[in-house]
């Protein structure tokens, strides 16, 4: 239901042909990710299994599954919706939580290392300054992202 009525209606047209899985570069290298299985679990309303596992986080967002689906099921969009549900319910891999914390603190998802900070002046480069952090924090606060991230950090 949380996936949206139109998307849910379209998802129900999935007849498990496997075109999505055979088109997926991630599924080719790991058995931990299979878009066909994600759609099957979605159709069975196995929400807890979907959001508590790591499969939904392995999608590389290439949209091959969605482009090649004969039923035009929005598979990648469903995976994004499942990620949002997982995040809201506190299921998020630590690496994404770390990225979110860095984004809230510095405006970057990858911090600047001490080595880089020390090396920049020797290359004639100025120190890196956080840019746009205030505007970013306003956006993240307006969307509720900061509260969700705080909740996630407390749960870990």
mmCIF file of C-alpha atoms in Angstrom, residues 15 36 40 62 67 73 88 100 102 123 131 139 152:
data_model
loop_
_atom_site.group_PDB
_atom_site.id
_atom_site.type_symbol
_atom_site.label_atom_id
_atom_site.label_comp_id
_atom_site.label_asym_id
_atom_site.label_seq_id
_atom_site.Cartn_x
_atom_site.Cartn_y
_atom_site.Cartn_z
ATOM 1 C CA UNK A 15 4.201 -12.706 -13.935
ATOM 2 C CA UNK A 36 12.456 -10.964 -9.656
ATOM 3 C CA UNK A 40 7.759 -11.720 -5.667
ATOM 4 C CA UNK A 62 20.855 0.978 -13.929
ATOM 5 C CA UNK A 67 13.358 -0.803 -19.260
ATOM 6 C CA UNK A 73 6.547 -2.852 -14.000
ATOM 7 C CA UNK A 88 11.906 5.367 7.866
ATOM 8 C CA UNK A 100 24.017 10.485 5.900
ATOM 9 C CA UNK A 102 28.718 13.024 6.926
ATOM 10 C CA UNK A 123 50.117 21.769 -4.069
ATOM 11 C CA UNK A 131 30.087 24.756 1.145
ATOM 12 C CA UNK A 139 16.509 21.155 2.915
ATOM 13 C CA UNK A 152 18.663 5.612 12.841
#
